[in-house]
Short mmCIF file of C-alpha atoms and ligand atoms in Angstrom, two decimals:
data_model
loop_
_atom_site.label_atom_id
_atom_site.label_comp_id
_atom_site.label_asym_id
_atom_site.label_seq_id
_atom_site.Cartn_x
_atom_site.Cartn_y
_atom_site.Cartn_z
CA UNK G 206 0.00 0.00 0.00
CA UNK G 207 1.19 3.35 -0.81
CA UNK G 208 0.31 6.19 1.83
CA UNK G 209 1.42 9.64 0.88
CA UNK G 210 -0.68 11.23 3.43
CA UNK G 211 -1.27 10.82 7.19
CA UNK G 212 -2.20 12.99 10.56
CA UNK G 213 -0.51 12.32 13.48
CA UNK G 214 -0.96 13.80 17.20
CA UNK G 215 2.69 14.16 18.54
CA UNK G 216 3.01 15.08 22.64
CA UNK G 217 6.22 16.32 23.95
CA UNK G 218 6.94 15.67 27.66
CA UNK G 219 6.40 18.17 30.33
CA UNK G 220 9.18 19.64 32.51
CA UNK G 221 9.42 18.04 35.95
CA UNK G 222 8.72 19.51 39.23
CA UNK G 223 10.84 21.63 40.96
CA UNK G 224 11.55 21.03 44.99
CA UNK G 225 11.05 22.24 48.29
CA UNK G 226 13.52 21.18 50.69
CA UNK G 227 15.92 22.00 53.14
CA UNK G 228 19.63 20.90 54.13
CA UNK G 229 18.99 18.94 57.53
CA UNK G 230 22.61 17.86 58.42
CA UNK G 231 23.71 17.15 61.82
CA UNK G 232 25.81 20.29 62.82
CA UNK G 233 24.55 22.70 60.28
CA UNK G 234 21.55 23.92 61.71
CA UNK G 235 19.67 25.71 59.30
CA UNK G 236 21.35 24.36 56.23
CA UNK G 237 19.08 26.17 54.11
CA UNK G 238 16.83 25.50 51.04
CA UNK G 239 18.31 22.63 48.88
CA UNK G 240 15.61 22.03 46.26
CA UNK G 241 16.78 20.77 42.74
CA UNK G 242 15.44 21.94 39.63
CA UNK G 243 12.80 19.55 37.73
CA UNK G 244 14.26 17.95 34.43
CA UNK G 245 13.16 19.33 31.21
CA UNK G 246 10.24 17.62 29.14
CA UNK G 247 11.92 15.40 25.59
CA UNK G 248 10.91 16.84 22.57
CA UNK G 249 9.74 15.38 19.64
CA UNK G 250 12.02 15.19 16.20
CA UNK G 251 10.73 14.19 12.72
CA UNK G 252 13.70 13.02 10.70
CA UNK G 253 14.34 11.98 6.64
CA UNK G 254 15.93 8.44 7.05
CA UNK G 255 16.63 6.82 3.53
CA UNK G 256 15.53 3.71 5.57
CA UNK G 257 12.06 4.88 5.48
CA UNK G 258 10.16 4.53 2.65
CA UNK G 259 6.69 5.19 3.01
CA UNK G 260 4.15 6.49 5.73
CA UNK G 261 2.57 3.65 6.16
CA UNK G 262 3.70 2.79 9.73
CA UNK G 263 1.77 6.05 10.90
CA UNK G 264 -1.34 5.05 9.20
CA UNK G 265 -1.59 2.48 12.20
CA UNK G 266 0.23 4.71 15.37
CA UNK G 267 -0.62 7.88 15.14
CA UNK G 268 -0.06 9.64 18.89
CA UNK G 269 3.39 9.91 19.90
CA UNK G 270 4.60 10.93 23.16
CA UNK G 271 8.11 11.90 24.78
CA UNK G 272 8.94 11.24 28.24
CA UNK G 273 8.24 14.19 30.89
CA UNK G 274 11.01 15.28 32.75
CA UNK G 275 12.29 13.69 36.71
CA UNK G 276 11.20 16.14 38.93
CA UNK G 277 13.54 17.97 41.48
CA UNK G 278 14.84 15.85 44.49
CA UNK G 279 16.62 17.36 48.00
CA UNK G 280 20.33 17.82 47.71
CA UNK G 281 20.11 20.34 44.94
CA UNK G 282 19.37 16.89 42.77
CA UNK G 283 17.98 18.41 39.06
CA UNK G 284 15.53 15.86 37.84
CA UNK G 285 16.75 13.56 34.87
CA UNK G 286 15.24 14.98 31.59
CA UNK G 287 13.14 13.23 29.27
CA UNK G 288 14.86 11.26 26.66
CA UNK G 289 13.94 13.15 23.40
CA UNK G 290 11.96 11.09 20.31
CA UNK G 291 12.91 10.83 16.74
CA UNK G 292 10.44 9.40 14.21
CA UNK G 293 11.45 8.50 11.20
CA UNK G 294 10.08 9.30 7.89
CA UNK G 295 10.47 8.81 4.44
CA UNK G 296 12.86 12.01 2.82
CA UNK G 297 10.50 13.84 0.35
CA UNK G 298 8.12 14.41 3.27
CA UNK G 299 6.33 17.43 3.93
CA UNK G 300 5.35 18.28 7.92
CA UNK G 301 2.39 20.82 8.42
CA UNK G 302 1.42 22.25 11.36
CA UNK G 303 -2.80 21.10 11.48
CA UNK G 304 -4.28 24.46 13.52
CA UNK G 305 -7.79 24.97 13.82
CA UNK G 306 -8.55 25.64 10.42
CA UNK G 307 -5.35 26.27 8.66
CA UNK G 308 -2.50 24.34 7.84
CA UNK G 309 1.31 25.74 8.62
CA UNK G 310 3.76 24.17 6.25
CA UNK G 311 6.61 24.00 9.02
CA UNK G 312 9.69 21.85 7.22
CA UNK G 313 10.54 20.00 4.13
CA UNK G 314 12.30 17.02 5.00
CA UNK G 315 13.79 16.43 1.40
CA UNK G 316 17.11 15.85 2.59
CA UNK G 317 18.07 12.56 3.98
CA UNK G 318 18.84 12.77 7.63
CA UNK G 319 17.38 16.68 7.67
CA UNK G 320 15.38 16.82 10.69
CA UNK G 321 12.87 19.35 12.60
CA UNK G 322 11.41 19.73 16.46
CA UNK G 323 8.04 19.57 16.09
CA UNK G 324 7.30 19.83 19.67
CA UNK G 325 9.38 21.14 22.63
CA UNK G 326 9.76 19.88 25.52
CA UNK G 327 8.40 21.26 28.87
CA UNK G 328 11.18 23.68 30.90
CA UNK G 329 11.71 21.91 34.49
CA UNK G 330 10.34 24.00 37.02
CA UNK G 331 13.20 25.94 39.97
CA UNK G 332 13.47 24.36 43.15
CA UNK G 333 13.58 26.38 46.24
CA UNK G 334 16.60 26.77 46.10
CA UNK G 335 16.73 28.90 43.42
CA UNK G 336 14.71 31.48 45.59
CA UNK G 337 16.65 32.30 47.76
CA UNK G 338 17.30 35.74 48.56
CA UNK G 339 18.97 37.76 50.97
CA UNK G 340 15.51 38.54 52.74
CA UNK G 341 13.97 35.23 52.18
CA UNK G 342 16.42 32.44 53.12
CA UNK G 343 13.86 30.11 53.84
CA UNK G 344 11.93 30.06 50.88
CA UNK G 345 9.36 27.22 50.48
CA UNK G 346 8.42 28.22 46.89
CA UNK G 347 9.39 26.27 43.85
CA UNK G 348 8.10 25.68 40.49
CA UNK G 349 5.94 23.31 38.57
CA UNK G 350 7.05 21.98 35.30
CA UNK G 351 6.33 23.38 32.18
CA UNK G 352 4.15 21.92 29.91
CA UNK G 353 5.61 20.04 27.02
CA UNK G 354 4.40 21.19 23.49
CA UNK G 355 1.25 18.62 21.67
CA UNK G 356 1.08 19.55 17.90
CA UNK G 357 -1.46 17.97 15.25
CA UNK G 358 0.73 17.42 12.75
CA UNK G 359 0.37 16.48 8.52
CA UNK G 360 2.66 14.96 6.66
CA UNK G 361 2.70 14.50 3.50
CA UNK G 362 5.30 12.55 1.04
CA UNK G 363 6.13 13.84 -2.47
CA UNK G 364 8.31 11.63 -4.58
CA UNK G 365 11.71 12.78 -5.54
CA UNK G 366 11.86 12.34 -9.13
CA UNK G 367 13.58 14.34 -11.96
CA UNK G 368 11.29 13.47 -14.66
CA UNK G 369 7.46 12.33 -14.41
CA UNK G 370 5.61 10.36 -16.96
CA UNK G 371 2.38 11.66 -18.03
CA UNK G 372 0.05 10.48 -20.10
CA UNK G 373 -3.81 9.07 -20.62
CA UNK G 374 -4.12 6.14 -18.99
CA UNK G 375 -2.71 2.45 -21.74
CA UNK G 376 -0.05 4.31 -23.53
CA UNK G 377 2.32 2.80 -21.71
CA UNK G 378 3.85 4.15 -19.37
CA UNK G 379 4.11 1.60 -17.33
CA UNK G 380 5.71 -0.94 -19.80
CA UNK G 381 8.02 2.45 -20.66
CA UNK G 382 9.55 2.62 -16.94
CA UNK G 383 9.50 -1.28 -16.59
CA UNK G 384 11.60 -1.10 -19.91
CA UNK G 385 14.17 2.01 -18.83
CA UNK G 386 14.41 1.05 -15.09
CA UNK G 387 14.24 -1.52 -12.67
CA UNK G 388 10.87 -0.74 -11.65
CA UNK G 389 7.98 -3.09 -11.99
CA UNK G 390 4.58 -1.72 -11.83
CA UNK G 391 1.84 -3.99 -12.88
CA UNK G 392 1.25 -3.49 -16.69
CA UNK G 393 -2.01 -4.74 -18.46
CA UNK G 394 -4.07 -4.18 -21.38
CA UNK G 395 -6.69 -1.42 -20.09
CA UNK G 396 -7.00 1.59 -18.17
CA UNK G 397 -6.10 2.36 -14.80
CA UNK G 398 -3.86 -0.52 -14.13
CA UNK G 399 -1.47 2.19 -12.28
CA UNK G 400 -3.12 2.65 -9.11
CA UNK G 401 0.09 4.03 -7.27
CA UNK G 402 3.08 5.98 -8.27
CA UNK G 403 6.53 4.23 -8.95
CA UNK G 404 9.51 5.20 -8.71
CA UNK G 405 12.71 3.62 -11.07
CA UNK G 406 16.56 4.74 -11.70
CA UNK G 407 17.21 5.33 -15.12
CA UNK G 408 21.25 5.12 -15.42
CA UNK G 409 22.53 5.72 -18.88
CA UNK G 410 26.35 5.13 -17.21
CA UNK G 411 28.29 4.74 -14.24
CA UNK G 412 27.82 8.78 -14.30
CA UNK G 413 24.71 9.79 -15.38
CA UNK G 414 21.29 8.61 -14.04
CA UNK G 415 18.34 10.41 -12.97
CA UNK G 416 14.99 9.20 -11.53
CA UNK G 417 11.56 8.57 -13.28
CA UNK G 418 8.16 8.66 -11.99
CA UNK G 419 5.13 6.70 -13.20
CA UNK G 420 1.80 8.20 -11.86
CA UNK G 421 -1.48 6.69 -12.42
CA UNK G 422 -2.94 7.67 -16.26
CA UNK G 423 -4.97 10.97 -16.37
CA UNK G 424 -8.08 11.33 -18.44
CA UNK G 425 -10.37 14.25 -19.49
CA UNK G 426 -12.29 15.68 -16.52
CA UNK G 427 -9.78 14.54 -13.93
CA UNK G 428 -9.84 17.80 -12.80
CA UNK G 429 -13.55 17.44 -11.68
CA UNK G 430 -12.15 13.83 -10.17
CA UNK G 431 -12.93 11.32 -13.12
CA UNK G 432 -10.67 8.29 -13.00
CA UNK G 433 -8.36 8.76 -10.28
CA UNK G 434 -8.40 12.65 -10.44
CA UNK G 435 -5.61 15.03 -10.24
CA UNK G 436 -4.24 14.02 -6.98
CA UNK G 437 -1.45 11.93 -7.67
CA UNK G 438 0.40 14.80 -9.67
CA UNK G 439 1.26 16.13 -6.52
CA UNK G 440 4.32 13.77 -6.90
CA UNK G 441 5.32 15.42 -9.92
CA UNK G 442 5.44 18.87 -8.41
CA UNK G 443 9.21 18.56 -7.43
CA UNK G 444 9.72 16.97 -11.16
CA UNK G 445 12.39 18.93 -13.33
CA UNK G 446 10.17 17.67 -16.64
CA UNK G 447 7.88 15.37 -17.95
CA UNK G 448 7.87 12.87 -20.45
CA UNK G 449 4.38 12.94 -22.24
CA UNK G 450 3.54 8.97 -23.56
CA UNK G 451 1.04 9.62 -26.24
CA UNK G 452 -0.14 5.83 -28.16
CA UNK G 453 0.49 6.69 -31.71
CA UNK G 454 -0.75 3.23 -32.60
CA UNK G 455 -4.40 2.96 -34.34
CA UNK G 456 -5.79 0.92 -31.64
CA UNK G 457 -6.84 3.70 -29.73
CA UNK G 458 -8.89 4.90 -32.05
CA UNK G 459 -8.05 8.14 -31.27
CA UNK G 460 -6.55 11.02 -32.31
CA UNK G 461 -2.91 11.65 -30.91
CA UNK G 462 -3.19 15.07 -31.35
CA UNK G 463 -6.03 15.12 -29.92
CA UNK G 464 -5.23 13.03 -26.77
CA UNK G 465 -1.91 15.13 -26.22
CA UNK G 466 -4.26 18.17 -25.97
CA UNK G 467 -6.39 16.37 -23.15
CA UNK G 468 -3.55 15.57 -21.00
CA UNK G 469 -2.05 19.13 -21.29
CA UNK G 470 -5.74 20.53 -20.40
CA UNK G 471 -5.57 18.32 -16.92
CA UNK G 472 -1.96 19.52 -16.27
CA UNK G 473 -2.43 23.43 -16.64
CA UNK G 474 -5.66 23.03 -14.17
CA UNK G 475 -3.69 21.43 -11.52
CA UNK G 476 -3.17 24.20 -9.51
CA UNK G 477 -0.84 22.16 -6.63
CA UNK G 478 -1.85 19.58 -4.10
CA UNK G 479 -5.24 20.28 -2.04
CA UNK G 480 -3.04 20.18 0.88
CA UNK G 481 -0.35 22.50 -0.64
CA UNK G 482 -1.53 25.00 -2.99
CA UNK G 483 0.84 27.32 -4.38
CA UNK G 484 3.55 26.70 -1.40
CA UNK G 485 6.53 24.70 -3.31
CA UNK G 486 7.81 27.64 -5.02
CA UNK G 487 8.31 24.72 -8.06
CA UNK G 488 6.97 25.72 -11.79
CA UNK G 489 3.25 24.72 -11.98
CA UNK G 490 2.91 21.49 -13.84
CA UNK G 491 1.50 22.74 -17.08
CA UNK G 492 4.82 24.84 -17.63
CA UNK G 493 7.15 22.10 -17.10
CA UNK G 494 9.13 21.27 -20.14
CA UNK G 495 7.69 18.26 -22.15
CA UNK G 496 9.23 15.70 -24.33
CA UNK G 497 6.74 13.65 -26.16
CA UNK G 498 7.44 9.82 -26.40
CA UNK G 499 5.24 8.34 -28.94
CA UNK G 500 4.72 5.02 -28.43
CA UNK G 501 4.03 1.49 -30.17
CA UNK G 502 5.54 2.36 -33.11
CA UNK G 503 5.73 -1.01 -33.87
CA UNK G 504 2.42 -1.17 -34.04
CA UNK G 505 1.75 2.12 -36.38
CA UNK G 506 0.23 1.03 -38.95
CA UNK G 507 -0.64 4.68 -40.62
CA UNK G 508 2.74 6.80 -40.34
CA UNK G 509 0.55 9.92 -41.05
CA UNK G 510 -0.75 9.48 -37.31
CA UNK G 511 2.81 10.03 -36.04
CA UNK G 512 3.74 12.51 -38.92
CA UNK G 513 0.36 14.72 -37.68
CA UNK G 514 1.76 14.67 -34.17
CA UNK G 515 5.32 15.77 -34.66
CA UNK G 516 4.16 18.46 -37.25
CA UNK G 517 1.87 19.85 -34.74
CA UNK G 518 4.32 19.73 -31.81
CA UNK G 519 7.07 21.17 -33.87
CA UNK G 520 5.14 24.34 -33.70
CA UNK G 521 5.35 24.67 -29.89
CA UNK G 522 9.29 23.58 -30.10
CA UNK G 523 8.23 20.03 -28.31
CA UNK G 524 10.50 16.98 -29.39
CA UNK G 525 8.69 14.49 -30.53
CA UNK G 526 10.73 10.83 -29.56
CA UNK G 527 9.03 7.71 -31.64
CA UNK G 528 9.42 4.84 -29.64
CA UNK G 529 8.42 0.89 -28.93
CA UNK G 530 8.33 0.25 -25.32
CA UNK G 531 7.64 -2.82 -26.25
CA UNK G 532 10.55 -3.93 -28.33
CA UNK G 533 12.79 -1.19 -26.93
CA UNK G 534 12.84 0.64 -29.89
CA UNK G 535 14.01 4.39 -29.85
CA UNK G 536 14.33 3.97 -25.86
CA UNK G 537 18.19 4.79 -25.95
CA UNK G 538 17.59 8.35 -27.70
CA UNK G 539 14.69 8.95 -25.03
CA UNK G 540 17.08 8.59 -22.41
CA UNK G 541 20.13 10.79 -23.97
CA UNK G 542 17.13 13.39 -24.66
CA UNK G 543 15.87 13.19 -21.09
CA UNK G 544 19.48 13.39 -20.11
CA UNK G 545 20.19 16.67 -22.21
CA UNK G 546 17.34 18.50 -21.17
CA UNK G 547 17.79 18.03 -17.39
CA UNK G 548 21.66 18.96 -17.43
CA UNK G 549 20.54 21.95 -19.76
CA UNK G 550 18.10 23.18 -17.20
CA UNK G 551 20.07 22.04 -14.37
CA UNK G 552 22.88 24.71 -15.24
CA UNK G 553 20.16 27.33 -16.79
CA UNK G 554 18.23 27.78 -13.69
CA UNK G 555 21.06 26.59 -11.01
CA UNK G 556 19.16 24.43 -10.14
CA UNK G 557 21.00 21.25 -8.57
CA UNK G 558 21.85 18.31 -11.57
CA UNK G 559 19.92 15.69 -11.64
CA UNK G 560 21.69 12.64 -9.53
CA UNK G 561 24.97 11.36 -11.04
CA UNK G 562 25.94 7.55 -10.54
CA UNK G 563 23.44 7.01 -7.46
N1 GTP L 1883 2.31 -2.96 -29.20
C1 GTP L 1883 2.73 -2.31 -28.12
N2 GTP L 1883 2.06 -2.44 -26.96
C2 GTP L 1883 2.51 -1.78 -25.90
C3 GTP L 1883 3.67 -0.96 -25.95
N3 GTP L 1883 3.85 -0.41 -24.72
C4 GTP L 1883 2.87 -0.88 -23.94
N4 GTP L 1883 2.05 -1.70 -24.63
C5 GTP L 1883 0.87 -2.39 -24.12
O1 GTP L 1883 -0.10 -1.43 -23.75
C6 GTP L 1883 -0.84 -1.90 -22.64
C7 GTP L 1883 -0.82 -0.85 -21.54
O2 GTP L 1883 0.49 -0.74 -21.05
P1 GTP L 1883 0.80 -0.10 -19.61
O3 GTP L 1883 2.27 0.05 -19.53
O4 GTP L 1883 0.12 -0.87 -18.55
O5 GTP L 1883 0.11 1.31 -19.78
P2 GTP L 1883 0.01 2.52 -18.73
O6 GTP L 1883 0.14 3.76 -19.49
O7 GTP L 1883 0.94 2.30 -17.61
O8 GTP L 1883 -1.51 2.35 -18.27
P3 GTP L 1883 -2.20 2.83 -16.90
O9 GTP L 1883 -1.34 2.39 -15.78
O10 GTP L 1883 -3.49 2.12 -16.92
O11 GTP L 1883 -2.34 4.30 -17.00
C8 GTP L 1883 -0.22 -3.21 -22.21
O12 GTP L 1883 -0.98 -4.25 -22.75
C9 GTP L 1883 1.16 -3.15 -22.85
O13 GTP L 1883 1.65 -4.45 -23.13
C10 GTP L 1883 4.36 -0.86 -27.20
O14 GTP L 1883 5.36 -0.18 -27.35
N5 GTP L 1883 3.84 -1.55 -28.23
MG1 MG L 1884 0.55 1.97 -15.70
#
């Protein structure tokens, strides 16, 4: 099961108590107030852990709680503090803040082993000791521990892919990333066989490689929800381009133009995640460069169908790649095309290159 999306209730621990008490030694009459401190509440840490891979653990333990703090003992003894909690999660993750009626995007935990406090933990409270004064040596006043932070808390995971494959749903895309990768989504002969995304390394050499998405197939009217909607773009937000899989083959039926069009539609009305709107700061998805893979060429029967295609994409300066994922036909210039444009874009924008031999 894939989970990209889970609330959890995280509780830091409260600070411990501070003490009242007083030195009682044989000899030392009136030792004086000798009240430790209380030990401060743990806190909770989220933290990217490449040995994380999905949410799902969270989907099943959701509240999370640090230990409070020791309080204060006699003999100026500061309470132990609360150990502090880490919780793993998968890097790519998004944390929000869930406040009454608002979500506060508080870290993006896209780096492995980046990290955030979520919730602090609870001060320890002063023992007596502490108030002493020159008029009050006696003081039986101390301090209770402060509370430890409790946060609702999203998160959210977004795939870290360079390059997502779009596309209506039994062009292929599957077959495409199955072919280029060592991915292996289920592939099958009608629509909506993708019901998750998948992720694959594409590695043209020991130095060059970069990471493909395959998202379930869009149709016309996701937007309004048909087939599976618009909501698993949201892990090709963070993408640097998309490769468009149009079926150039007859079978459809269907015009490729015409299906291209469709696709492009749904991607310029995704407007960003429902949970993230407009806060990645990434190009929205319609404006992403495209490179058009059209596929089954070995089963084109009527060139003019792919000849239509790349005439009309020529016009908007789109490359047009013919290919077979099925007999791997064309796949090697996909790949050195993909290639080009991301280390193109990678030094035009300064943006950071796409991963090299990982
Ligand atoms: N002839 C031919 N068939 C292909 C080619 N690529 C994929 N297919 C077939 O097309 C069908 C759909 O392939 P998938 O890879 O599952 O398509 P998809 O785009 O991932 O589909 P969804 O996940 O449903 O969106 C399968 O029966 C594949 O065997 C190709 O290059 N040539
Ligand atoms: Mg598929």
């Amino acid at each position: 099961m894939f989970v990209d999306q889970v609330d959890i209730q995280v509780k830091a621990g409260d600070g411990g108590r501070g003490c009242v008490s007083f030195r009682r030694e044989k000899f030392v009459p009136r030792g004086g107030p000798d009240g430790g401190d209380g030990g401060r509440g743990g806190s909770v840490h989220l933290r990217a852990s490449v040995h994380c891979n999905t949410l799902v653990d969270y989907r099943f333990h959701r509240q999370f709680r640090a230990p409070r703090g020791a309080h204060g003992e006699g003999s100026s003894r500061t309470g132990r503090a609360g150990a502090d909690l880490t919780l793993d999660v998968p890097p790519g993750t998004i944390v929000y803040r869930l406040e009454e009626d608002r979500l506060v995007r508080i870290a993006d935990l896209a780096e492995p082993d980046s990290s955030v406090l979520v919730a602090r933990g609870g001060r320890g409270g002063r023992g007596n000791e502490r108030f002493r004064t020159s008029t009050n040596r006696a003081p039986r006043r101390a301090e209770p521990g402060a509370a430890g932070q409790e946060r609702r808390l999203r998160l959210a995971l977004k795939l870290l892919a360079d390059v997502g494959l779009v596309g209506l749903p039994n062009v292929g895309k599957s077959t495409l990333i199955s072919r280029l990768s060592a991915a292996r989504p289920k592939i099958a002969d009608y629509p909506f066989t993708t019901l998750t995304p998948h992720l694959g390394v594409v590695r043209l050499d020991d130095e060059r490689s970069f990471v493909l998405a395959d998202v379930p197939g869009l149709i016309e009217g996701a937007r309004e929800g048909h087939g599976l909607g618009l909501r698993f773009l949201s892990h090709l937000e963070r993408t640097k381009m998309l490769v468009h899989v149009i079926d150039v083959s007859s079978a459809t039926g269907r015009d490729p133009v015409a299906d291209f069009q469709v696709v492009c539609r749904e991607l310029a009305s995704y407007a960003g995640g429902e949970f993230d709107a407009g806060t990645t700061g990434n190009v929205p998805l319609g404006a992403k460069p495209q490179i058009v893979a059209a596929n089954k060429i070995d089963a084109l029967d009527d060139a003019d169908r792919l000849a239509a295609l790349q005439r009309r994409l020529a016009g908007r300066s789109i490359a047009v790649y013919p290919v077979s994922a099925a007999t791997g036909d064309g796949l090697g210039a996909l790949r050195e095309a993909v290639w080009q444009h991301l280390s193109a874009g990678a030094t035009a924008d300064g943006a950071p290159a796409p991963g090299t031999g990982t």
